[in-house]
Backbone as a ProteinNet text record, in pm:
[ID]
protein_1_A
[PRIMARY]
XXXXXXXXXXXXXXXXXXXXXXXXXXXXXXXXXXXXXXXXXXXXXXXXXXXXXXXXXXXXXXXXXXXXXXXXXXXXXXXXXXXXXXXXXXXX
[TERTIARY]
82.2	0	86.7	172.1	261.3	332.3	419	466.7	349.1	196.6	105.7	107.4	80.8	64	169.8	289.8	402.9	409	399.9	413.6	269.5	156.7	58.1	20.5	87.7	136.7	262.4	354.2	474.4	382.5	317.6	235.5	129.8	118	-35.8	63.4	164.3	263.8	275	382.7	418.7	321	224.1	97.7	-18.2	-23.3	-89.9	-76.2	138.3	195.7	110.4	97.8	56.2	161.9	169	253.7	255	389.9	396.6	318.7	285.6	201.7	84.5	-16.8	-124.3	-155.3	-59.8	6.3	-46.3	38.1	-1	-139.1	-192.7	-312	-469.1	-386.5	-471.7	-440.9	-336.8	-272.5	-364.4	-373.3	-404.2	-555.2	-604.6	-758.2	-768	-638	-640.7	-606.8	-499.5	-460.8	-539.8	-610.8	-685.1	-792.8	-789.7	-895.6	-884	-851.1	-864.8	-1050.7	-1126.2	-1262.2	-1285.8	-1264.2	-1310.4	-1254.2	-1107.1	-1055.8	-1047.7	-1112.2	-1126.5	-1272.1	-1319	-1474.3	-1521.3	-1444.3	-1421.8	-1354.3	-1287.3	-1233.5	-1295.4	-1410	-1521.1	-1622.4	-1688.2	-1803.3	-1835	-1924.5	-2011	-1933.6	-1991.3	-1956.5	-1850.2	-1739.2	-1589.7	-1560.4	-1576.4	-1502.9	-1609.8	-1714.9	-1764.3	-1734.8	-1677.9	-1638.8	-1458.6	-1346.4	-1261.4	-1203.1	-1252.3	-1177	-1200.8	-1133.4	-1202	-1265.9	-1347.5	-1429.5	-1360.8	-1251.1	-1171.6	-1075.8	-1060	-975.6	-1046.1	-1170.7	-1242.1	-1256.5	-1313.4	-1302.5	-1211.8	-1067.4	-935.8	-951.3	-965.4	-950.7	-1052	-1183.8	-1288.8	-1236.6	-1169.7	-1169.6	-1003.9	-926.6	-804.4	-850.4	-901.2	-988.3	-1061.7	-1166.4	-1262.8	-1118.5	-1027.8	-937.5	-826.8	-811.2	-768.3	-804.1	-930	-1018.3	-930.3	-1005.5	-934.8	-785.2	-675.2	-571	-553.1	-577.4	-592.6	-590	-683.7	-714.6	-590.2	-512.1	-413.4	-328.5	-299.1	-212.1	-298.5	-405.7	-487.3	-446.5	-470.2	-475.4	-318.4	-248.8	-80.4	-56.4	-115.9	-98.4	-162.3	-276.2	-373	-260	-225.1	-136.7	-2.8	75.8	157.4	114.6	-7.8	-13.9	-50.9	-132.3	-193.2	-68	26.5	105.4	298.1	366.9	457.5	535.3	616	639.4	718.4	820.2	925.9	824.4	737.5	688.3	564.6	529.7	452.2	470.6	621.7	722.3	770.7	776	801.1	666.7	558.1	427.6	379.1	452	376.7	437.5
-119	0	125.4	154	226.1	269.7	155.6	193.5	240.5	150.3	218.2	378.6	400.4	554.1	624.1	595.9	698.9	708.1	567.1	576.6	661.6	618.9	727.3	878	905	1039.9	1068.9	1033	1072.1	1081.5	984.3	1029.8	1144.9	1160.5	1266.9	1392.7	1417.4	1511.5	1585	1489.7	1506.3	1536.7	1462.7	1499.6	1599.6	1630.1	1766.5	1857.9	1850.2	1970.9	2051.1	1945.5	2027.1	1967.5	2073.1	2051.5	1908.4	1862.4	1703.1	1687.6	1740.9	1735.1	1703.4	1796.9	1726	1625.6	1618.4	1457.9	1366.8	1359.6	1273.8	1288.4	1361.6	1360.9	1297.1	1319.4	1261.1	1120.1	1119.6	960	873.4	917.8	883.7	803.4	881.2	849.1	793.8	779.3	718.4	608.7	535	457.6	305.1	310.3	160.9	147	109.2	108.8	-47.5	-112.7	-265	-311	-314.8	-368.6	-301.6	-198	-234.5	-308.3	-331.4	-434.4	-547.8	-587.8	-726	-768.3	-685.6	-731.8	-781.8	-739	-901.2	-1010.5	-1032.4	-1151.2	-1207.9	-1147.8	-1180.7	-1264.6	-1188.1	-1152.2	-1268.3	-1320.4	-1333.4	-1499.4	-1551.5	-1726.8	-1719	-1671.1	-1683.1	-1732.6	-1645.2	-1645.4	-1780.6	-1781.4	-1900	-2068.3	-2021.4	-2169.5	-2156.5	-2045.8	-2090.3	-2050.2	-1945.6	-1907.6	-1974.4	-2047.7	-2124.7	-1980.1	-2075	-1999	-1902.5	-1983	-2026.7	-1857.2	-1844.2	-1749.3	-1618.6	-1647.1	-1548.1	-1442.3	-1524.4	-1471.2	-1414.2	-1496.4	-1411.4	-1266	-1278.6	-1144.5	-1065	-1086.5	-956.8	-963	-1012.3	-935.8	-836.5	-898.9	-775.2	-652	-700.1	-563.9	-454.2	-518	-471.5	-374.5	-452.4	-399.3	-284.1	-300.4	-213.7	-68.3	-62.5	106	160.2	77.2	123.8	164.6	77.5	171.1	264.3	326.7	450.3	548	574.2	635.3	763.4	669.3	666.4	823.4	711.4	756.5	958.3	937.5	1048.4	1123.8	1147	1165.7	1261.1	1177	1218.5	1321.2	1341.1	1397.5	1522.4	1517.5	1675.8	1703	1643.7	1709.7	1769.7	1693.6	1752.5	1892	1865.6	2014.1	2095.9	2071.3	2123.4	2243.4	2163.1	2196.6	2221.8	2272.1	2234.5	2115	2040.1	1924	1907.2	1988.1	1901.2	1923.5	1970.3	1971.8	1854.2	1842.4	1719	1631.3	1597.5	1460.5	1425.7	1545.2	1463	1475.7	1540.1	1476.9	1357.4	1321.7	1216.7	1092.7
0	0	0	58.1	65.3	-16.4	-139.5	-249.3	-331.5	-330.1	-475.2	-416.6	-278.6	-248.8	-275.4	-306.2	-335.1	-489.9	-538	-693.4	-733.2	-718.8	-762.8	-739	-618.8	-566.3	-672.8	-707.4	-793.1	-930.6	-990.2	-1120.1	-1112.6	-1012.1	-1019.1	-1016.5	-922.8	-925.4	-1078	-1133.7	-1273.6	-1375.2	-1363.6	-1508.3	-1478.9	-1325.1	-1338	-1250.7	-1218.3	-1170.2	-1102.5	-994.2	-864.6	-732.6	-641	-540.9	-444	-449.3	-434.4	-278.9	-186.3	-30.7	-85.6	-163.5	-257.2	-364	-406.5	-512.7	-390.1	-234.1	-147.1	-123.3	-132.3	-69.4	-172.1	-266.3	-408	-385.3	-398.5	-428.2	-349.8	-175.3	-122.9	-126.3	-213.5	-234.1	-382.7	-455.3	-607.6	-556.8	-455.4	-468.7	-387	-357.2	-282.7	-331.9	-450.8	-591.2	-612.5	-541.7	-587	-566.2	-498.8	-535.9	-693.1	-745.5	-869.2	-978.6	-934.1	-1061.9	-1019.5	-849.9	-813.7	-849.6	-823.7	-928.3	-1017	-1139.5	-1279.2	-1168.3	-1104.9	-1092.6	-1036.4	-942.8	-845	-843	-931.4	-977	-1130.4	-1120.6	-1275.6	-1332	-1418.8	-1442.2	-1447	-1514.5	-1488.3	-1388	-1275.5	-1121.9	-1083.1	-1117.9	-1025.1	-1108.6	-1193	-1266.4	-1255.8	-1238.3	-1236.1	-1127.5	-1034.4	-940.2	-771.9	-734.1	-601.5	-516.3	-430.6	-365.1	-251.4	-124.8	-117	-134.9	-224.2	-307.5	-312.7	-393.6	-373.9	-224.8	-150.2	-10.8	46.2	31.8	52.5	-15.1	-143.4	-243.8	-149.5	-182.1	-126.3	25.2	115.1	263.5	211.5	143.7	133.8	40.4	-52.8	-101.3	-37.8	74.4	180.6	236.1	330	392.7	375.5	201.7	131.9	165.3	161.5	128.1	261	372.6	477.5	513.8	444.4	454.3	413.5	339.7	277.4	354.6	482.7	541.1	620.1	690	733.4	666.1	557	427.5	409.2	417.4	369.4	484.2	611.9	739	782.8	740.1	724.2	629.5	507.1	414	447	460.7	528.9	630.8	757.7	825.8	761.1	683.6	655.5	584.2	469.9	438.6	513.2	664.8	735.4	839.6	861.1	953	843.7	924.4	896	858.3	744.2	750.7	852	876.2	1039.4	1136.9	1169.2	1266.7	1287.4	1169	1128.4	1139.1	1098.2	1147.6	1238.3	1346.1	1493.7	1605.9	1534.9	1592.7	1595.9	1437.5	1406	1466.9
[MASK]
++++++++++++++++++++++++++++++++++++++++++++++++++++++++++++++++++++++++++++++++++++++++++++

């Protein structure tokens, strides 16, 4: 979770040159997007003829769990823009 939040924070940076504290803060909310591309795998005769069940379940609770890290990630980012970053960093 951590690397997708830095790498998608570094792309949002670059392609619409905005200041990298808000890159994080975007990122933050671009990046724990897995229920919608776990959803084909989920979802519909495919998944129920090739994907064990088993599997499935694994996928939708780390997916479920996914959204939620995010949060965090978001949380840190408002502070840093909120506050000073050194001062942000030894609050935190």
């Amino acid at each position: 979770m951590t690397t997708m939040w830095l790498v998608t924070s570094a792309v949002i940076k670059f392609v619409f040159q905005v200041p990298f504290l808000h890159a994080l803060a975007i990122g933050a909310c671009a990046a724990p997007t897995d229920p919608v591309l776990a959803n084909a795998v989920l979802k519909g005769m495919f998944a129920e003829s090739h994907v064990p069940l088993r599997l499935r379940n694994i996928l939708i609770a780390e997916s479920g769990a996914n959204d939620g890290l995010g949060f965090p990630f978001l949380y840190f980012a408002i502070y840093l823009i909120r506050f000073n970053a050194g001062h942000a960093m030894g609050a935190w």
